[in-house]
mmCIF file of C-alpha atoms in Angstrom:
data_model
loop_
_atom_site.group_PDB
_atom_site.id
_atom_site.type_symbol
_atom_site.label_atom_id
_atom_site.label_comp_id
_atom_site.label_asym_id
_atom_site.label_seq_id
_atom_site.Cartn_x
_atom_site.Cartn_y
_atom_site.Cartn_z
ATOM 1 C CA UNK S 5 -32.115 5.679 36.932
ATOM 2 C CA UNK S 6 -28.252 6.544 35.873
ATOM 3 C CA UNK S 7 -26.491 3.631 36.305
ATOM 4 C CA UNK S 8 -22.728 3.108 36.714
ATOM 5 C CA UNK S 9 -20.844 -0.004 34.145
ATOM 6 C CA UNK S 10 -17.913 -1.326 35.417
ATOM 7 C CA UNK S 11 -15.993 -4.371 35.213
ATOM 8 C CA UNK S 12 -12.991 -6.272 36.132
ATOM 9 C CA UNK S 13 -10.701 -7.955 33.449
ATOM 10 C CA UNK S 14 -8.462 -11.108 34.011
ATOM 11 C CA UNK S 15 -5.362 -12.102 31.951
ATOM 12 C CA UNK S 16 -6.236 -14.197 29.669
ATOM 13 C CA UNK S 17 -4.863 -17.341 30.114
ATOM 14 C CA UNK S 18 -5.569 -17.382 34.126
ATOM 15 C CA UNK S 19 -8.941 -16.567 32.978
ATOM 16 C CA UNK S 20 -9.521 -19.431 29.996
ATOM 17 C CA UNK S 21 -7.932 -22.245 32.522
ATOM 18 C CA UNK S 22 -10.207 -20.595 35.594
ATOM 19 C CA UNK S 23 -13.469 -21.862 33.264
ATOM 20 C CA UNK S 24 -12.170 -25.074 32.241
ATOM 21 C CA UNK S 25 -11.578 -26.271 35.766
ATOM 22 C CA UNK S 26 -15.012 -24.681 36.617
ATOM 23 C CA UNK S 27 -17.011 -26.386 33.348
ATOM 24 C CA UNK S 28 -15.236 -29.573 34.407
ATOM 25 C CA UNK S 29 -16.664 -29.071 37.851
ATOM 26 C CA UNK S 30 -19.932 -29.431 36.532
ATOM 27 C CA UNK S 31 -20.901 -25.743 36.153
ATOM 28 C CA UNK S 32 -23.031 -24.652 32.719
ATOM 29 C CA UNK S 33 -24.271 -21.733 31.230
ATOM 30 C CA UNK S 34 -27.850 -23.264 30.031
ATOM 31 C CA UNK S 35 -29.654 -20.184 31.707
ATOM 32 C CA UNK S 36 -28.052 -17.962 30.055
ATOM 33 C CA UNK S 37 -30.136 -17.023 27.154
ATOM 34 C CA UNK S 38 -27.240 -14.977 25.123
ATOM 35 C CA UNK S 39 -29.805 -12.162 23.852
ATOM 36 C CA UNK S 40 -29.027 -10.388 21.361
ATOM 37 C CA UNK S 41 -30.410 -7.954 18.747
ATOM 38 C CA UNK S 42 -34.283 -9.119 20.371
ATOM 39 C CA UNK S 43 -33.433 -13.092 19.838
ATOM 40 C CA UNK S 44 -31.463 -15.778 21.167
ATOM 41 C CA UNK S 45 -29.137 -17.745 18.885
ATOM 42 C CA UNK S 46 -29.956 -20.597 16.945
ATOM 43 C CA UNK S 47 -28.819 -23.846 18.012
ATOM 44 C CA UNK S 48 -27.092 -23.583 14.418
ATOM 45 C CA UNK S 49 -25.429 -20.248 15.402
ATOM 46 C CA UNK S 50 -24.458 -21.661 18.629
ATOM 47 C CA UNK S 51 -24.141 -25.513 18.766
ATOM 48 C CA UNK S 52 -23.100 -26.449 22.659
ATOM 49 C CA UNK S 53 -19.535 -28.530 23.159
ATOM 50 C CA UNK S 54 -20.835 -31.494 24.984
ATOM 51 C CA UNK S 55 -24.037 -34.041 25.090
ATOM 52 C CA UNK S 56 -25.860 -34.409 28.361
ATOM 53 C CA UNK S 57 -26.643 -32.601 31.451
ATOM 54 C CA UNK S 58 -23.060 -30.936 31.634
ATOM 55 C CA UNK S 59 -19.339 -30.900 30.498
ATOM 56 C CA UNK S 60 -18.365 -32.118 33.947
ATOM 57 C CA UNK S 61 -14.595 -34.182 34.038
ATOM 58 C CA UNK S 62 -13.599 -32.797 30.400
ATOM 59 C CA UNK S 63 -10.022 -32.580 30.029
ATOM 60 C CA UNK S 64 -8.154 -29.702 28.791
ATOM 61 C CA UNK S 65 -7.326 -30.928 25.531
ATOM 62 C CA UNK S 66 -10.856 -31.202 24.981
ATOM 63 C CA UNK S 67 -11.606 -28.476 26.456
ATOM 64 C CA UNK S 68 -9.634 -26.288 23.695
ATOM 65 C CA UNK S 69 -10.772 -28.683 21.169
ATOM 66 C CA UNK S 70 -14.168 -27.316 20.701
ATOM 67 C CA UNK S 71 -13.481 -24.544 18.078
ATOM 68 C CA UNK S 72 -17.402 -22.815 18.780
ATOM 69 C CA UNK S 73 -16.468 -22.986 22.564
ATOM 70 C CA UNK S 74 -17.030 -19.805 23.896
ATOM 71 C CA UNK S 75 -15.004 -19.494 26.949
ATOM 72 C CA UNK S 76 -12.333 -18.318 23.405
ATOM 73 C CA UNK S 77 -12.238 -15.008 23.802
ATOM 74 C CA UNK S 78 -15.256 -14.335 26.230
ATOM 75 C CA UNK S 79 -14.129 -11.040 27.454
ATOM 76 C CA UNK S 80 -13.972 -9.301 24.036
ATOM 77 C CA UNK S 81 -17.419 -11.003 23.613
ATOM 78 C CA UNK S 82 -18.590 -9.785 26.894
ATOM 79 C CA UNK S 83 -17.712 -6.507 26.439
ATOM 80 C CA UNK S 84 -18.558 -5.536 22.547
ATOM 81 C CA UNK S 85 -21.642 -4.844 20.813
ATOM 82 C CA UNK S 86 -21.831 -7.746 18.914
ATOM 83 C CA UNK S 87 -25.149 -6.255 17.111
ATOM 84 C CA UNK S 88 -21.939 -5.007 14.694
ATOM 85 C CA UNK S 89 -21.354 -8.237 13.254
ATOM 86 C CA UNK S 90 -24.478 -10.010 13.298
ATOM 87 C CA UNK S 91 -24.802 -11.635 16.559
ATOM 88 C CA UNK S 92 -23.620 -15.147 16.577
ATOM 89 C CA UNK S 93 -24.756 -15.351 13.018
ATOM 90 C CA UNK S 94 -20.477 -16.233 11.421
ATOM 91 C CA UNK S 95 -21.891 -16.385 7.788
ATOM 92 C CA UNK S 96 -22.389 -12.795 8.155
ATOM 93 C CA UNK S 97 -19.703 -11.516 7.425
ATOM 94 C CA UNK S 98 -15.586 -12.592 6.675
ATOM 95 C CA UNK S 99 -14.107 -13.654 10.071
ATOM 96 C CA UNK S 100 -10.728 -11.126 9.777
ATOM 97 C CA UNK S 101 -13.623 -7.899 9.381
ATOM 98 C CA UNK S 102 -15.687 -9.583 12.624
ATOM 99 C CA UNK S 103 -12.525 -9.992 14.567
ATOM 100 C CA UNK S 104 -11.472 -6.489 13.935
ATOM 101 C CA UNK S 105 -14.991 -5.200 15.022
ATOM 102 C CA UNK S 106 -15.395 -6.995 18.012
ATOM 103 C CA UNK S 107 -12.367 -6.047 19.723
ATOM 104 C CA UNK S 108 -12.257 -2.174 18.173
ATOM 105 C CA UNK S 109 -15.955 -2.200 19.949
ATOM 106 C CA UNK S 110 -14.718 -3.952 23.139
ATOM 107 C CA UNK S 111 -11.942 -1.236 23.575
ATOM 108 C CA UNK S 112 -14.240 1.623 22.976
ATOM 109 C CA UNK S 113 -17.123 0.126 25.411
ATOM 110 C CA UNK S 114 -14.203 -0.391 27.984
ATOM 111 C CA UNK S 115 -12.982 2.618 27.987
ATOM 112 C CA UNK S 116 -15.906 4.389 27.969
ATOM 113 C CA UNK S 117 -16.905 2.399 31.363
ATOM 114 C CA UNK S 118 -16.979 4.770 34.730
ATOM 115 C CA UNK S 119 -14.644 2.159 36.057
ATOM 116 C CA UNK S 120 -12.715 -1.066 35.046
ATOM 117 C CA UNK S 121 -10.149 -2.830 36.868
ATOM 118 C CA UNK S 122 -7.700 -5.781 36.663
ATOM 119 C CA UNK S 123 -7.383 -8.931 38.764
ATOM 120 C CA UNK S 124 -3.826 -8.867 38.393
ATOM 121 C CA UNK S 125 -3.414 -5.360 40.277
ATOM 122 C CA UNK S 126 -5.706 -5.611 43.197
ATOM 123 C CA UNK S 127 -4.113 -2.383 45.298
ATOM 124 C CA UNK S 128 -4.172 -0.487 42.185
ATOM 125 C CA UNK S 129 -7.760 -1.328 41.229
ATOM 126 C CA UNK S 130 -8.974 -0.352 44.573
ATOM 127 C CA UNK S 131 -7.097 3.108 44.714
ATOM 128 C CA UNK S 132 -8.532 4.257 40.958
ATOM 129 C CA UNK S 133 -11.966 2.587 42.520
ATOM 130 C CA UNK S 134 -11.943 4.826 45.385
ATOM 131 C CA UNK S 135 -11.034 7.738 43.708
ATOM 132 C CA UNK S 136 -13.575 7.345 41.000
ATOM 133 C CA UNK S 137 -16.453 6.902 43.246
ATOM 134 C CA UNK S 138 -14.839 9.073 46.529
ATOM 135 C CA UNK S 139 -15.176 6.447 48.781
ATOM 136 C CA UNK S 140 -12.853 4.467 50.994
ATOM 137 C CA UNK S 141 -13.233 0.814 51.547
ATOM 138 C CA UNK S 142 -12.947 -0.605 54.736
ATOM 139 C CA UNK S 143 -10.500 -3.007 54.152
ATOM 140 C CA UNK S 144 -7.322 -3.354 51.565
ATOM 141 C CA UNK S 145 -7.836 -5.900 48.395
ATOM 142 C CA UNK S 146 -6.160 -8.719 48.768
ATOM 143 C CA UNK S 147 -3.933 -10.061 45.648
ATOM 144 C CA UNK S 148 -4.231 -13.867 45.739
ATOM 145 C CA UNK S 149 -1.724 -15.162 43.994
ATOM 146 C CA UNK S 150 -2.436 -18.533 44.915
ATOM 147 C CA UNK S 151 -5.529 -19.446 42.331
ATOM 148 C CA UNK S 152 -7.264 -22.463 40.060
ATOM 149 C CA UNK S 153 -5.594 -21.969 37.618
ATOM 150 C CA UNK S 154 -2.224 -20.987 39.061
ATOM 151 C CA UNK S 155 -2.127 -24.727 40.200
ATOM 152 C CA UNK S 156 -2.489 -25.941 36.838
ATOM 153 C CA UNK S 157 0.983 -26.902 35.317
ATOM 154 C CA UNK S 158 0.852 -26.446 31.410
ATOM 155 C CA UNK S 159 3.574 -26.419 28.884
ATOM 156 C CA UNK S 160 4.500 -23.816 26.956
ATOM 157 C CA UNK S 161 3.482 -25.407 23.674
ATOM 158 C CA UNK S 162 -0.228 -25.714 25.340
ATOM 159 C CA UNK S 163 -0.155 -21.627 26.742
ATOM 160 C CA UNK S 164 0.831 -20.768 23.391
ATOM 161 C CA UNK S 165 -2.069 -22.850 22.150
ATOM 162 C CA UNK S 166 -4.606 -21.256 24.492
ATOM 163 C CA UNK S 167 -2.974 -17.773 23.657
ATOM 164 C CA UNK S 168 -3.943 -18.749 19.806
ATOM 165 C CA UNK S 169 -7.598 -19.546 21.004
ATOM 166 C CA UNK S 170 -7.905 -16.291 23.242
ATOM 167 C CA UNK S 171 -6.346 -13.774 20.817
ATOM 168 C CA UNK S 172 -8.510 -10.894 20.709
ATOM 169 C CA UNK S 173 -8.765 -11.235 24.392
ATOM 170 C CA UNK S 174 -4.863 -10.624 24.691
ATOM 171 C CA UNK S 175 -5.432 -7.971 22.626
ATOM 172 C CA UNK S 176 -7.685 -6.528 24.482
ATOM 173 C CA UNK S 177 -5.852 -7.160 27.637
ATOM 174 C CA UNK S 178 -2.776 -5.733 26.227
ATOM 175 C CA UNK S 179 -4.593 -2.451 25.697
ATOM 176 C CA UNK S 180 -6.917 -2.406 29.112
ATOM 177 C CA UNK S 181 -3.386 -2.743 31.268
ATOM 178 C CA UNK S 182 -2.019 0.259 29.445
ATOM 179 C CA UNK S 183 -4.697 2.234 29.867
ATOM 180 C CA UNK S 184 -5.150 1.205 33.082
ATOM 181 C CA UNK S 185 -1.853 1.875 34.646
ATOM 182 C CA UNK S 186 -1.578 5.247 32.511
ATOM 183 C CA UNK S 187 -5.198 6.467 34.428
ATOM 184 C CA UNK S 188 -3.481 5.092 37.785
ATOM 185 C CA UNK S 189 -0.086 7.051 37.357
ATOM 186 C CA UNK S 190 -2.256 10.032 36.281
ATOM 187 C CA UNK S 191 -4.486 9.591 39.279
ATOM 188 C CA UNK S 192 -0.807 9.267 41.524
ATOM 189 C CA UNK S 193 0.200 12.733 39.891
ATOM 190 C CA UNK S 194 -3.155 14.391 40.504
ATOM 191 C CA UNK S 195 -3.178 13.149 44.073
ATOM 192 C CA UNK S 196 0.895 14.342 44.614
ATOM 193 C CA UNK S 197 -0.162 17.709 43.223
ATOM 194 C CA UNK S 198 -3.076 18.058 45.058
ATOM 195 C CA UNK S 199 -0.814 17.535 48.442
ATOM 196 C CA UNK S 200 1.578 19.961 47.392
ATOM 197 C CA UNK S 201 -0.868 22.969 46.796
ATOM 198 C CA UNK S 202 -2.438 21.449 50.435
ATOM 199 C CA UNK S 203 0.898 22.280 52.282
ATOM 200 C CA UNK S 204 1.936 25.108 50.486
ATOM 201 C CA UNK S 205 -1.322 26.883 51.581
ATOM 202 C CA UNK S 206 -1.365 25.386 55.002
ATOM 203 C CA UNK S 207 2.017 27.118 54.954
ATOM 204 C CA UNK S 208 1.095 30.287 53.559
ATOM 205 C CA UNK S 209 -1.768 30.606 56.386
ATOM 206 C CA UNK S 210 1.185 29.420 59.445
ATOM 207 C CA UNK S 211 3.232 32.502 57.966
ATOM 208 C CA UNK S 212 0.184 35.136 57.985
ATOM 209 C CA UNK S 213 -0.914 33.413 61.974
ATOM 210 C CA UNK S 214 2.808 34.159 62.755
ATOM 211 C CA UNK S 215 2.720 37.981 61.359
ATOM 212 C CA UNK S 216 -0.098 39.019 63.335
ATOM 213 C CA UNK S 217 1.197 37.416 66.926
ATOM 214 C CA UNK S 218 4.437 39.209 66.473
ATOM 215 C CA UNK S 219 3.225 43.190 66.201
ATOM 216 C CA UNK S 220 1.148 42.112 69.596
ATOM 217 C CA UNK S 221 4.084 40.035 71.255
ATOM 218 C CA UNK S 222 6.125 43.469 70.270
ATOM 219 C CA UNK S 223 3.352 45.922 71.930
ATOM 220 C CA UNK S 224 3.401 43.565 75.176
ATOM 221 C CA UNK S 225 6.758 43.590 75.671
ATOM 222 C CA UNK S 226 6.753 47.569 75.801
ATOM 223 C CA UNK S 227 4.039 48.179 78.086
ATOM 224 C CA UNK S 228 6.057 45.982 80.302
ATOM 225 C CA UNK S 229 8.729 47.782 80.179
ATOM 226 C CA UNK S 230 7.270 50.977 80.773
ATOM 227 C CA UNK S 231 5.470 49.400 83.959
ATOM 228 C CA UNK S 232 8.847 48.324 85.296
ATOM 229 C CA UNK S 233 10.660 51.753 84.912
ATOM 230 C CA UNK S 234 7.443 53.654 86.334
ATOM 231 C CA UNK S 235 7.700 51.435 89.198
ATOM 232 C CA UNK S 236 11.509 51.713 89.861
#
């Protein structure tokens, strides 16, 4: 079967306070058994943040604390092959050469997905969706503004700290947004050209309808004549 990857990408920081407030909730990620190259990690490779059941009620000091927590940069993760650098093995390699591998592999992946959106640009990510996939959704997307993580009230020393701990992922951000709005202004162009070449052809076939009514609408209005002076 062909399948289809596509995915949606958040801004960063939205994203990294999103799964503190959900980890702090209660929510874990013990099922997840972070496969890769044929074998999960050790727990040396990837030693968990917290003791117990769950991280539940950890604050967000904490939270950012953890330096092997891997809500840091998860989309970069996410998205790269991280076969490149040895898994979750760090002692595999200098952490400036995995850095730079990860997130040149994350860009590639991305933009070799049939489709990838942002959560930030809602209307946007549904037009390039629909004309990707010719379809048309029901409904518009609705941008909530309103979120988790919009309610959370941070200083600036503490976004710039989260920033620090998300790097590659605002990186990779940075680069996903251009090439996103560049494929929707493209997409925009196609579409305006596309209309243009509609009407002028719908235009070209109103004058040709119009050329062969008038020789007819010419030969009526002679045989009526002729009728009328026969008759008088």
């Amino acid at each position: 079967r062909n399948f289809y990857y596509i995915t949606m990408l958040r801004d960063p920081v939205s994203r990294y306070l999103s799964e503190w407030k959900h980890v702090q909730r209660g929510a874990t990620w013990k099922t997840s058994l972070h496969m890769c190259d044929g074998r999960s990690p050790t727990p040396d490779e990837l030693p968990t943040c917290y003791e117990g059941d769950d991280w539940s009620g950890v604050s967000l000091q904490e939270f950012m604390d953890c330096s092997y927590n891997l809500a840091n940069n998860r989309q970069v993760r996410m998205l790269a092959d991280l076969s490149l650098v040895g898994c979750y093995n760090l002692t595999f390699m200098n952490e400036s050469e995995r850095n730079m591998i990860l997130l040149q592999s994350a860009k590639n992946n991305l933009k070799n997905m049939a489709f990838f959106g942002l959560t930030e640009f809602q209307r946007k990510t549904q037009y390039l969706f629909e004309r990707t996939f010719n379809l048309k959704f029901i409904s518009p997307f609705t941008q909530f503004n309103v979120t988790r993580a919009s309610n959370v009230d941070i200083g600036e020393d503490v976004r710039q700290r989260i920033e620090e701990l998300n790097f590659l992922d605002m990186q990779l951000y940075e680069y996903a947004k251009d090439l996103f709005l560049q494929r929707f202004q493209y997409s925009k162009q196609e579409e305006h050209q596309k209309n243009r070449l509609k009407r002028r052809e719908e235009r070209r076939l109103l004058r040709e309808q119009r050329a062969h009514q008038w020789p007819r609408e010419e030969a009526a209005e002679v045989a009526v004549t002729e009728d009328y002076n026969s008759q008088v």
